[in-house]
Short mmCIF file of C-alpha atoms and ligand atoms in Angstrom, two decimals:
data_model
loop_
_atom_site.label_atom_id
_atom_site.label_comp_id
_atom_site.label_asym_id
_atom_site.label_seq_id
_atom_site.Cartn_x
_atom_site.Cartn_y
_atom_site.Cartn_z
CA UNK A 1 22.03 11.24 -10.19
CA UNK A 2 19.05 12.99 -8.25
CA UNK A 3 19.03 12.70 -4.35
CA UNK A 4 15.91 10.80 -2.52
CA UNK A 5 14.42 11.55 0.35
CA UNK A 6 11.93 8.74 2.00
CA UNK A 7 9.15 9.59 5.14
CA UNK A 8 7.73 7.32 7.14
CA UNK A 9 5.53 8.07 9.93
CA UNK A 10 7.18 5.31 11.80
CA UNK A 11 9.66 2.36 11.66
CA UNK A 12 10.46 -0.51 13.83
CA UNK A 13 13.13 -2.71 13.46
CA UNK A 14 10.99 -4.93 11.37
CA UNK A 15 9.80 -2.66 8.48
CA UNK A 16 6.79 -4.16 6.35
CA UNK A 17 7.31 -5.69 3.13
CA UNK A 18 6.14 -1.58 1.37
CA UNK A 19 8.73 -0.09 3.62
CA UNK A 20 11.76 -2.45 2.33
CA UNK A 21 10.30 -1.79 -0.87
CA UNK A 22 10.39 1.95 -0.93
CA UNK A 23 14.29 1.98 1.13
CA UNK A 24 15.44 -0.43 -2.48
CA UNK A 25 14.17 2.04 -4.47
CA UNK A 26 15.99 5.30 -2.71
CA UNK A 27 18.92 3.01 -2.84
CA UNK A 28 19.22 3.28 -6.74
CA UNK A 29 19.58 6.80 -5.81
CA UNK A 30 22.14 9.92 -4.84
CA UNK A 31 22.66 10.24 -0.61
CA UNK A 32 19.20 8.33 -0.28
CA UNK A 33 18.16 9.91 3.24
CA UNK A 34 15.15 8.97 5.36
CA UNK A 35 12.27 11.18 7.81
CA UNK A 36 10.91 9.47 10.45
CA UNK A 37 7.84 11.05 12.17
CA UNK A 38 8.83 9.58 15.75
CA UNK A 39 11.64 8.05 17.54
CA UNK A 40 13.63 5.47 15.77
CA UNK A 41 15.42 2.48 17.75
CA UNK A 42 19.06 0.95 17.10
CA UNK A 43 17.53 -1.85 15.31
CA UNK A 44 15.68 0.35 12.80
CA UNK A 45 18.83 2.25 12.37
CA UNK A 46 20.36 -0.89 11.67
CA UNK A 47 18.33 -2.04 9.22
CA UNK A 48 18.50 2.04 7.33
CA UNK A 49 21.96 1.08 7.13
CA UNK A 50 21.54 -2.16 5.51
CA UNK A 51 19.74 0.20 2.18
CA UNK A 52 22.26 2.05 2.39
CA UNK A 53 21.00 5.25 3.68
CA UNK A 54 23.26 7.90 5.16
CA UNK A 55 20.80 10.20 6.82
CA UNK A 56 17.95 9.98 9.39
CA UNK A 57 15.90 12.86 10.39
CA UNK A 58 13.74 12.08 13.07
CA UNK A 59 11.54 13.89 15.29
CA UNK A 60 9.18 12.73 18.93
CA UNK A 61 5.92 13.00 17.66
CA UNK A 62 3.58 15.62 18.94
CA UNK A 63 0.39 14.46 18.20
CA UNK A 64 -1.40 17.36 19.06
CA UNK A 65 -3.29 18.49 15.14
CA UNK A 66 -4.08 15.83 12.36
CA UNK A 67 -1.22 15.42 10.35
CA UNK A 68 0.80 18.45 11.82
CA UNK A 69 3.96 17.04 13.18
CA UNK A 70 4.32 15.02 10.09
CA UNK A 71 4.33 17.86 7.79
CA UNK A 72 6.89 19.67 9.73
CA UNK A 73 9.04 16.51 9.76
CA UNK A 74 8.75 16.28 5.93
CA UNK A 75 9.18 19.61 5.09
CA UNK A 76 12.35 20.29 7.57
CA UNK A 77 14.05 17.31 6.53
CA UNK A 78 13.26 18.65 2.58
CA UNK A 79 14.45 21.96 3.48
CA UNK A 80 18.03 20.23 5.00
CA UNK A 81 18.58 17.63 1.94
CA UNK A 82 17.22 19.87 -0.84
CA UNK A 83 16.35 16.25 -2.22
CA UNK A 84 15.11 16.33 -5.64
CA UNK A 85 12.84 13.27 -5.15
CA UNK A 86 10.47 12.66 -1.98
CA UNK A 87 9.48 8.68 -1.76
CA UNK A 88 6.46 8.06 0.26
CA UNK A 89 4.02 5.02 0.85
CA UNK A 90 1.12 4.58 -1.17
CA UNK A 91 -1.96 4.88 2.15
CA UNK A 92 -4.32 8.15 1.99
CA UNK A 93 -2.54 9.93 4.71
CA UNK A 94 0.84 9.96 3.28
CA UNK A 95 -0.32 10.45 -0.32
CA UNK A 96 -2.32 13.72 1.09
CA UNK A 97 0.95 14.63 3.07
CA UNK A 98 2.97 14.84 -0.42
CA UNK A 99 0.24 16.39 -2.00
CA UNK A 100 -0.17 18.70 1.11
CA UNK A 101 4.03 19.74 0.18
CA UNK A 102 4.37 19.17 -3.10
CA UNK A 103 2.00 22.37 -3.43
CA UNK A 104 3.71 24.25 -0.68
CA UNK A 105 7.63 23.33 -2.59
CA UNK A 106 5.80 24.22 -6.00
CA UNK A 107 6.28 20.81 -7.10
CA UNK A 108 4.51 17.64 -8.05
CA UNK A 109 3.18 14.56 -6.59
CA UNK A 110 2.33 11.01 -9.02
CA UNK A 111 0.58 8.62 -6.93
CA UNK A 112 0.42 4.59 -7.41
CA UNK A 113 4.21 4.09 -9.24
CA UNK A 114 5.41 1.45 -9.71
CA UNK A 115 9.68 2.33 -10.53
CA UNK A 116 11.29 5.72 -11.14
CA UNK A 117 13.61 5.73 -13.39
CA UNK A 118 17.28 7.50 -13.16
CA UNK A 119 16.05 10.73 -14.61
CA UNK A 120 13.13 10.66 -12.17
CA UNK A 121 10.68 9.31 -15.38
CA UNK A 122 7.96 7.50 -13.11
CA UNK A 123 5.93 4.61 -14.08
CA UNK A 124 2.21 3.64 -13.45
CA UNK A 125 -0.30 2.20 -14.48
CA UNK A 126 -3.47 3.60 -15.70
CA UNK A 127 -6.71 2.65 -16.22
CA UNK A 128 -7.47 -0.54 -14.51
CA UNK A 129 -3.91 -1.58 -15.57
CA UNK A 130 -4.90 -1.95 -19.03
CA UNK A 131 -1.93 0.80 -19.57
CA UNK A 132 1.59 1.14 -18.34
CA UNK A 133 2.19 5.26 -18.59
CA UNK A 134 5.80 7.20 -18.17
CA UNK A 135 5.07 10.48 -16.26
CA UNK A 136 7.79 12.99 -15.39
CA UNK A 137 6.89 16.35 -13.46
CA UNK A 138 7.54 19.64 -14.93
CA UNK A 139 8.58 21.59 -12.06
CA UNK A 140 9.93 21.20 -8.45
CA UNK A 141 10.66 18.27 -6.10
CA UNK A 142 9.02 15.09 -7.49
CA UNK A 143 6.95 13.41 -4.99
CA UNK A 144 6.08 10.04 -5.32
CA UNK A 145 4.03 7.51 -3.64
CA UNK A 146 5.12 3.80 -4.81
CA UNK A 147 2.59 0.87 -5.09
CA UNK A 148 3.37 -2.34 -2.85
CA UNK A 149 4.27 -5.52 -4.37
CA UNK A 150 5.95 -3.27 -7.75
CA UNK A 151 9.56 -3.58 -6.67
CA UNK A 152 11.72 -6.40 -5.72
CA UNK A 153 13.00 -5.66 -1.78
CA UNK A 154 16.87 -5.86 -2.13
CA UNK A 155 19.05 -4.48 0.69
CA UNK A 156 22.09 -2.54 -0.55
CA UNK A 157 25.82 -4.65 -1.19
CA UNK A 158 27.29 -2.34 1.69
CA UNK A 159 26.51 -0.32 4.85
CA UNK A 160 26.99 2.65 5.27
CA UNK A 161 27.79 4.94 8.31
CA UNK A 162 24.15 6.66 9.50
CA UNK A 163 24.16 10.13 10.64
CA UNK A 164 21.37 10.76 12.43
CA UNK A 165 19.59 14.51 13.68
CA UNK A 166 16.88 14.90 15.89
CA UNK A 167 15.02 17.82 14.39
CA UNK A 168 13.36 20.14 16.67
CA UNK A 169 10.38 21.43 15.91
CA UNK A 170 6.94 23.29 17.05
CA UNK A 171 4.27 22.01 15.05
CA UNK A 172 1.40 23.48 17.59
CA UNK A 173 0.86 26.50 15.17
CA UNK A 174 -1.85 27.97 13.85
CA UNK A 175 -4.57 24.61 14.61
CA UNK A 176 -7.52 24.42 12.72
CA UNK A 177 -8.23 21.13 14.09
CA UNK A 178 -6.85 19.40 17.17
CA UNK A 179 -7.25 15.31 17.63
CA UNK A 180 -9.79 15.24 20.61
CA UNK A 181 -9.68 11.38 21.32
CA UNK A 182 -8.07 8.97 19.18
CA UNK A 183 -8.33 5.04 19.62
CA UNK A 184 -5.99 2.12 18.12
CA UNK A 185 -8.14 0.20 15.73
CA UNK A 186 -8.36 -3.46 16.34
CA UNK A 187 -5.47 -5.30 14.46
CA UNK A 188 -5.65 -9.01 12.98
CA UNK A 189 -2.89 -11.62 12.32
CA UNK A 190 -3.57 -11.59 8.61
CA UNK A 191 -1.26 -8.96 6.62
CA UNK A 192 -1.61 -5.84 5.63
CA UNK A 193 -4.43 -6.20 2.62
CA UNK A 194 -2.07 -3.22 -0.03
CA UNK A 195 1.43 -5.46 0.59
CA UNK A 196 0.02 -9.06 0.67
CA UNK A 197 1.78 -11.49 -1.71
CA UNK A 198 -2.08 -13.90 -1.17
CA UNK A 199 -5.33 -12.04 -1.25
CA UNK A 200 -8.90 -13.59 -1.02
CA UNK A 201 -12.03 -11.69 -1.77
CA UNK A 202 -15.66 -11.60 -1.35
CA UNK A 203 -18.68 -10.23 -2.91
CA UNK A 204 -22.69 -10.28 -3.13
CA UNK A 205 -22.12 -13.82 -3.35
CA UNK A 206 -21.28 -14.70 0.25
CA UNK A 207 -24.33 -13.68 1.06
CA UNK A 208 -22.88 -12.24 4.74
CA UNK A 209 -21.17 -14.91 5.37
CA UNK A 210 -17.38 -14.25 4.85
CA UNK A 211 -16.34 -17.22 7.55
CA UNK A 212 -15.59 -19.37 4.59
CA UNK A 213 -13.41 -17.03 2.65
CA UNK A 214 -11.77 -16.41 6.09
CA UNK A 215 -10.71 -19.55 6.80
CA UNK A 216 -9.44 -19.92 3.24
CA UNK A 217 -7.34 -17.02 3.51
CA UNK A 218 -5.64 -18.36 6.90
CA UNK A 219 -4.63 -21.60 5.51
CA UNK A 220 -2.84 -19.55 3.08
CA UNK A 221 -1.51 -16.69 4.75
CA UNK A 222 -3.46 -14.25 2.69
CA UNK A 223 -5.58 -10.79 3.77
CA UNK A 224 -9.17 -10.37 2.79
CA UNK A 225 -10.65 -8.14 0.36
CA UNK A 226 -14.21 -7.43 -0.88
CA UNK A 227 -16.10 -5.86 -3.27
CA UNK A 228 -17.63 -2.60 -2.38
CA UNK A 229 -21.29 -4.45 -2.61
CA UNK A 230 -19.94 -6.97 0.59
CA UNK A 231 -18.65 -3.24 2.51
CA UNK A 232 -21.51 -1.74 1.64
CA UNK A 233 -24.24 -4.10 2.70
CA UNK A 234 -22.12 -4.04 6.25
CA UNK A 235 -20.74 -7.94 6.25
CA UNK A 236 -17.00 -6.41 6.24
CA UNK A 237 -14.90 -3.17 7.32
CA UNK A 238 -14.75 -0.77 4.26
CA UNK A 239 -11.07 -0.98 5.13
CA UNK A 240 -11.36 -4.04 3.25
CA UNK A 241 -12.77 -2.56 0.24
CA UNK A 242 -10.65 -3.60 -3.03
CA UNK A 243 -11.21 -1.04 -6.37
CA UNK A 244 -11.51 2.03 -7.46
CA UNK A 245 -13.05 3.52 -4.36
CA UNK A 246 -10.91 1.24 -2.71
CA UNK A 247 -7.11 -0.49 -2.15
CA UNK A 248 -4.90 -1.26 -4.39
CA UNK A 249 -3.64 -4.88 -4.68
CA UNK A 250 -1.23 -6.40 -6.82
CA UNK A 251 -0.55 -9.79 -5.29
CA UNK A 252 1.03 -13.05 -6.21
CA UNK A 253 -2.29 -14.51 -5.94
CA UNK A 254 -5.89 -12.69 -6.15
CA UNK A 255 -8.69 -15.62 -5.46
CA UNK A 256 -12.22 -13.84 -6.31
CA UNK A 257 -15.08 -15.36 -4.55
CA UNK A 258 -18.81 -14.67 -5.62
CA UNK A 259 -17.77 -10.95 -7.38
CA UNK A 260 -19.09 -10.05 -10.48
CA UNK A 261 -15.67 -7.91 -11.67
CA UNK A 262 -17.14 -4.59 -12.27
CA UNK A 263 -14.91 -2.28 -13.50
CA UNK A 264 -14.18 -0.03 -10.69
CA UNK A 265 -13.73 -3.38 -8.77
CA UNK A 266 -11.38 -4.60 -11.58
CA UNK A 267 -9.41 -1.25 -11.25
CA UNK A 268 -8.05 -2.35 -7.74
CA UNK A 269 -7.03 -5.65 -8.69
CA UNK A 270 -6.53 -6.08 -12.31
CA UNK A 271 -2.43 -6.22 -11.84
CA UNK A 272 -2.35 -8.95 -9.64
CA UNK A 273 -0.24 -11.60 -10.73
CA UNK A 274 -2.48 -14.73 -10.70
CA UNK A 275 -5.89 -14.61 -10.26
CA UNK A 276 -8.54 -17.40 -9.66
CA UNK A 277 -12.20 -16.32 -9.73
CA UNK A 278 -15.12 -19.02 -8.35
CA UNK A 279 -18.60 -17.64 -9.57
CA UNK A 280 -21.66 -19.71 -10.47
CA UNK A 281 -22.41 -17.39 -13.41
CA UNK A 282 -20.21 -18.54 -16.55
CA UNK A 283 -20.87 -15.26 -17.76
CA UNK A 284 -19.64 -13.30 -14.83
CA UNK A 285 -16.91 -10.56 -16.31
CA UNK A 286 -14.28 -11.63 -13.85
CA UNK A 287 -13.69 -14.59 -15.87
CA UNK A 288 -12.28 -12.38 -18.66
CA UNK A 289 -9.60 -11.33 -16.55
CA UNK A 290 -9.37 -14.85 -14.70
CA UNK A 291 -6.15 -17.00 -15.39
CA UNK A 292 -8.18 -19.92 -13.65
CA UNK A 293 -11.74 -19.84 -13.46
CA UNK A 294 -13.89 -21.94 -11.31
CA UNK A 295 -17.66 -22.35 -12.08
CA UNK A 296 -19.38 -22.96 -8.80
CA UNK A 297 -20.84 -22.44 -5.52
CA UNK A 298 -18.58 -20.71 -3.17
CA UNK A 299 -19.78 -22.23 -0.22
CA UNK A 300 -18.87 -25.55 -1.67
CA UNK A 301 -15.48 -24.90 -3.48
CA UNK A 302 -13.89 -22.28 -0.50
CA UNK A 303 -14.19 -25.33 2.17
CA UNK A 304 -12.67 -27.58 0.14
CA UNK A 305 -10.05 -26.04 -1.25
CA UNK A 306 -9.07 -25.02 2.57
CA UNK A 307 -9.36 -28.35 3.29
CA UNK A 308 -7.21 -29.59 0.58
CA UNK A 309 -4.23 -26.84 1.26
CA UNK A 310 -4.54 -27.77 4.95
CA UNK A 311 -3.97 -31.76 4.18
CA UNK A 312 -1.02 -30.74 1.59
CA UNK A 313 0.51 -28.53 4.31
CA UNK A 314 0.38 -30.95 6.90
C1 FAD B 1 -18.05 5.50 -8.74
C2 FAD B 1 -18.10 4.05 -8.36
C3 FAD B 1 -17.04 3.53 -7.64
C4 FAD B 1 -17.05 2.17 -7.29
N1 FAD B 1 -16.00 1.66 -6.60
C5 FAD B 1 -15.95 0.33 -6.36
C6 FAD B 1 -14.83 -0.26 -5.73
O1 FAD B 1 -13.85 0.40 -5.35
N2 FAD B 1 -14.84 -1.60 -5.54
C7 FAD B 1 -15.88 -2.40 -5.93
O2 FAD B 1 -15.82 -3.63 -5.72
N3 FAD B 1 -16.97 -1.85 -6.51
C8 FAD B 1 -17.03 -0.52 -6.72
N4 FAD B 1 -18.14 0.01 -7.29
C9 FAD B 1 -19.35 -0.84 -7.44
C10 FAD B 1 -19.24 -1.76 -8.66
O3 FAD B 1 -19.76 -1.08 -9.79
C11 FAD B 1 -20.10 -3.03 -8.43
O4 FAD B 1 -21.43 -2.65 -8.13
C12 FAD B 1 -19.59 -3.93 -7.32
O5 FAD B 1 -18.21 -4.21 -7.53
C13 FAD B 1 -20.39 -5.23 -7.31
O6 FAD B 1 -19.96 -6.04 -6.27
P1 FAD B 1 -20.11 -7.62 -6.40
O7 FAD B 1 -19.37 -8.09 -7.59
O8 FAD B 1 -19.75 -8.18 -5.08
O9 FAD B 1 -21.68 -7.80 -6.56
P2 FAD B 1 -22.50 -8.28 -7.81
O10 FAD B 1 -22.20 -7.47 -9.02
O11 FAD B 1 -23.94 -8.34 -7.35
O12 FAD B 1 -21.97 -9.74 -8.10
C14 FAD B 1 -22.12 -10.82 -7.24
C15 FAD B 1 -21.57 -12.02 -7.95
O13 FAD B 1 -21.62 -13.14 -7.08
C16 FAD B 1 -21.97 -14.29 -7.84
N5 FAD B 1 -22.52 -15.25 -6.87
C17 FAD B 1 -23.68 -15.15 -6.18
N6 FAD B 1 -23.82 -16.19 -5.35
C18 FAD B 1 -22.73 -16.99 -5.54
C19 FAD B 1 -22.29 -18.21 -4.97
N7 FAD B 1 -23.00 -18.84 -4.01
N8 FAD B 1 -21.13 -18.75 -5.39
C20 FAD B 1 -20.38 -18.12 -6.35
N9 FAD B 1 -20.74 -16.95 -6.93
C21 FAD B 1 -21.90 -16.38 -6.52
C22 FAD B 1 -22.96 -13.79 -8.87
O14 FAD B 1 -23.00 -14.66 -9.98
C23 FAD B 1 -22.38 -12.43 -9.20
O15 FAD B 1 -21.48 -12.50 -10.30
C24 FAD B 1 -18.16 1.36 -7.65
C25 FAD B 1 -19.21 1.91 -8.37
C26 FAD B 1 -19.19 3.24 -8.73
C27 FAD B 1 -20.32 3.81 -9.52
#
């Protein structure tokens, strides 16, 4: 059986839904071991323990050069496990960190998986979903970035003992870039938008107005999403920004509000496992992938429904 090795560039001592995820799936495999980019509290440890990992590398940050310290982290803690499989999450910064050392350890990085198999045989899916492809790399450490929402999150039937080492490490180096200033973004009480089981989305058709869908998505629990036509006219973040260009989602539950379902838009959303789309054009292509399709005027059917799932609740 092949030895994993997960990163993180932090953990509390409640690790998201994508962190559980990735710990189950380095359970299924030989001494699973875990890098953590900064310090790492007895809770944390705890819950490590709980998946049934026997190693923890971690390291103070030193945030001194874009992506620096993490690297180092990585690549030490490779270097000490000679793990044959890396498991990282799916965001842009860790996928470019794997990339970043799958090329320096001359081996390979598959993004967006959704299992790995014993014999390190990943799974994906490929265009838009409408495939389910086996990869398998041909050289080196496999790296692997795993989807949210793909696996179920099942702590390990015992704990083990957790060794832990505090690498040292000078990650100054040669800088090409330093960080000059660097401010926390502004953080909401919905979840994270790539690991929510609810997501509701907006297009061209909310016309700037994405209270509605908001208020929806509370009484639900859900993140927002949009098209890239809603992002790109300005009405939302482009953090928000479902599709090609954009997240990932595979929720329980995708509700579609006032989006045409455009290709690269249905590439970001087309594995979700329910989806309701409400457009006022019967034609609209997102019906074809729609389990439940609403013909309508958003502004009229988002309020209600809210209002309906609000009276049920109560
Ligand atoms: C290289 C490339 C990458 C791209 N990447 C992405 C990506 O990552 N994500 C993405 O989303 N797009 C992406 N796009 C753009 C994509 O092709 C579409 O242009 C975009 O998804 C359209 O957004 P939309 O559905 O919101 O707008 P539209 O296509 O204009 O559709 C708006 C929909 O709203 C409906 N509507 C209007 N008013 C109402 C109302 N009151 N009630 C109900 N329905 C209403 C209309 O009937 C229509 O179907 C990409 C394009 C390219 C070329």
């Amino acid at each position: 059986m092949p030895s994993a090795l997960v990163f993180f560039t932090e953990l509390s001592q409640a690790p998201s839904k994508a962190q559980r995820e990735l710990l189950t799936l380095a359970s299924g495999f030989e001494n699973p071991a875990v890098a953590v980019a900064s310090e790492v509290g007895a809770g944390a440890r705890e819950v490590l323990s709980s998946y049934g990992v026997t190693k923890l590398f971690t390291a103070a940050s030193d945030e001194q050069i874009f992506g620096a310290h993490e690297i180092s982290v990585l690549d030490a803690a490779l270097q000490a496990t000679g793990a044959e499989l890396v498991l990282l999450a799916n965001d842009n910064f860790s996928r470019e960190l794997g990339a970043r050392l799958a090329v320096r350890h001359n081996g390979a990085i598959i993004t967006d998986v959704t299992g790995i198999s014993a014999d390190l045989v990943a799974t994906k899916d490929e265009l838009a979903g409408s495939y389910s492809a086996q990869a398998k790399a041909t050289r080196g450490t496999l790296f692997a970035t795993l989807k949210p929402n793909s696996i179920q999150d099942v702590p390990a039937a015992s704990s083990p003992a957790l060794a832990v080492e505090e690498l040292a490490l000078n990650s100054a180096g040669d800088a090409k870039v330093r960080i000059a200033d660097a401010q926390a973004k502004a953080t909401s009480d919905r979840p994270a938008l790539s690991e929510a089981r609810v997501v509701v989305a907006g297009g061209r058709g909310v016309n700037g107005d994405f209270g509605p869908l908001e208020d929806l998505a509370d009484a639900l629990g859900a993140a927002v999403g949009a098209s890239r036509a809603a992002t790109d006219a300005g009405w939302i973040s482009h953090d928000a920004q479902i599709g090609q260009t954009g997240v990932t989602v595979a929720p329980q539950l995708y509700i579609s509000a006032g989006i045409s379902g455009a290709i690269q838009q249905k590439a970001g959303m087309q594995t979700s496992k329910f989806i309701i789309a409400i457009n006022k054009d019967v034609d609209a292509p997102v019906f074809e992938i729609a389990d439940l399709g609403i013909v309508g005027d958003l502004a009229k059917v988002l309020p209600q429904a809210a209002e309906e799932i609000r009276r049920r609740q109560a």
